GROMACS .gro file of C-alpha atoms in nm:
model
   72
    1THR     CA    1  -1.319  -0.365   0.103
    2LEU     CA    2  -1.224  -0.295  -0.253
    3THR     CA    3  -1.238   0.081  -0.200
    4LYS     CA    4  -0.990   0.069   0.088
    5LEU     CA    5  -0.758  -0.157  -0.110
    6THR     CA    6  -0.770   0.074  -0.412
    7THR     CA    7  -0.699   0.374  -0.190
    8ALA     CA    8  -0.401   0.197  -0.031
    9ILE     CA    9  -0.257   0.103  -0.371
   10THR     CA   10  -0.301   0.459  -0.499
   11MET     CA   11  -0.135   0.606  -0.191
   12THR     CA   12   0.157   0.364  -0.226
   13ALA     CA   13   0.206   0.469  -0.588
   14GLN     CA   14   0.196   0.835  -0.488
   15GLN     CA   15   0.452   0.774  -0.213
   16ARG     CA   16   0.681   0.606  -0.466
   17GLN     CA   17   0.647   0.904  -0.702
   18LEU     CA   18   0.724   1.146  -0.418
   19MET     CA   19   1.028   0.944  -0.316
   20THR     CA   20   1.156   0.944  -0.675
   21LEU     CA   21   1.100   1.320  -0.697
   22ASN     CA   22   1.285   1.377  -0.368
   23ILE     CA   23   1.577   1.164  -0.487
   24GLU     CA   24   1.600   1.371  -0.805
   25ARG     CA   25   1.584   1.691  -0.598
   26ALA     CA   26   1.860   1.561  -0.370
   27LYS     CA   27   2.080   1.493  -0.672
   28LYS     CA   28   2.032   1.858  -0.773
   29GLY     CA   29   2.111   1.980  -0.421
   30LEU     CA   30   1.753   2.088  -0.350
   31PRO     CA   31   1.568   2.019  -0.024
   32PRO     CA   32   1.310   1.738  -0.020
   33ILE     CA   33   0.941   1.810  -0.056
   34ASP     CA   34   0.741   1.738   0.259
   35ILE     CA   35   0.393   1.635   0.148
   36ALA     CA   36   0.246   1.698   0.496
   37SER     CA   37   0.314   2.069   0.460
   38TYR     CA   38   0.104   2.080   0.141
   39SER     CA   39  -0.191   1.856   0.217
   40GLY     CA   40  -0.219   1.850   0.594
   41VAL     CA   41  -0.306   1.482   0.569
   42GLY     CA   42  -0.060   1.220   0.685
   43VAL     CA   43   0.007   0.904   0.492
   44ASN     CA   44  -0.069   0.576   0.665
   45VAL     CA   45   0.179   0.311   0.555
   46GLY     CA   46   0.054   0.018   0.765
   47LEU     CA   47  -0.230  -0.220   0.694
   48SER     CA   48  -0.567  -0.162   0.852
   49PRO     CA   49  -0.721  -0.443   1.058
   50ASP     CA   50  -0.983  -0.496   0.787
   51THR     CA   51  -0.713  -0.547   0.524
   52LYS     CA   52  -0.527  -0.791   0.748
   53ASN     CA   53  -0.848  -0.990   0.802
   54LEU     CA   54  -0.915  -0.995   0.429
   55LEU     CA   55  -0.566  -1.128   0.359
   56ILE     CA   56  -0.590  -1.393   0.631
   57PHE     CA   57  -0.931  -1.523   0.524
   58GLY     CA   58  -0.835  -1.505   0.157
   59GLY     CA   59  -0.523  -1.709   0.227
   60LEU     CA   60  -0.720  -1.964   0.427
   61ALA     CA   61  -0.974  -1.992   0.145
   62LEU     CA   62  -0.697  -2.053  -0.108
   63VAL     CA   63  -0.542  -2.323   0.110
   64ALA     CA   64  -0.883  -2.488   0.154
   65VAL     CA   65  -0.949  -2.485  -0.221
   66PHE     CA   66  -0.603  -2.629  -0.285
   67PHE     CA   67  -0.655  -2.921  -0.046
   68LEU     CA   68  -1.013  -2.989  -0.156
   69THR     CA   69  -0.923  -3.005  -0.525
   70ARG     CA   70  -0.600  -3.199  -0.471
   71ASN     CA   71  -0.778  -3.517  -0.358
   72ARG     CA   72  -0.988  -3.546  -0.672
   0.00000   0.00000   0.00000
């Protein structure tokens, strides 16, 4: 669903920001920040089965539209 996709995109952006922050801290000789110790919620990096199904059916729909409009 759109909500799950938005959540995944937001979490990816937050992970990127945390990684950038940890790289800057490493350059200064500081220890990295572990987000799990602050939030207690782990970050899921993989795709959920619903997202995989959405991508598969969306890809199949695009291929079908391509072939149906190509013959005209």
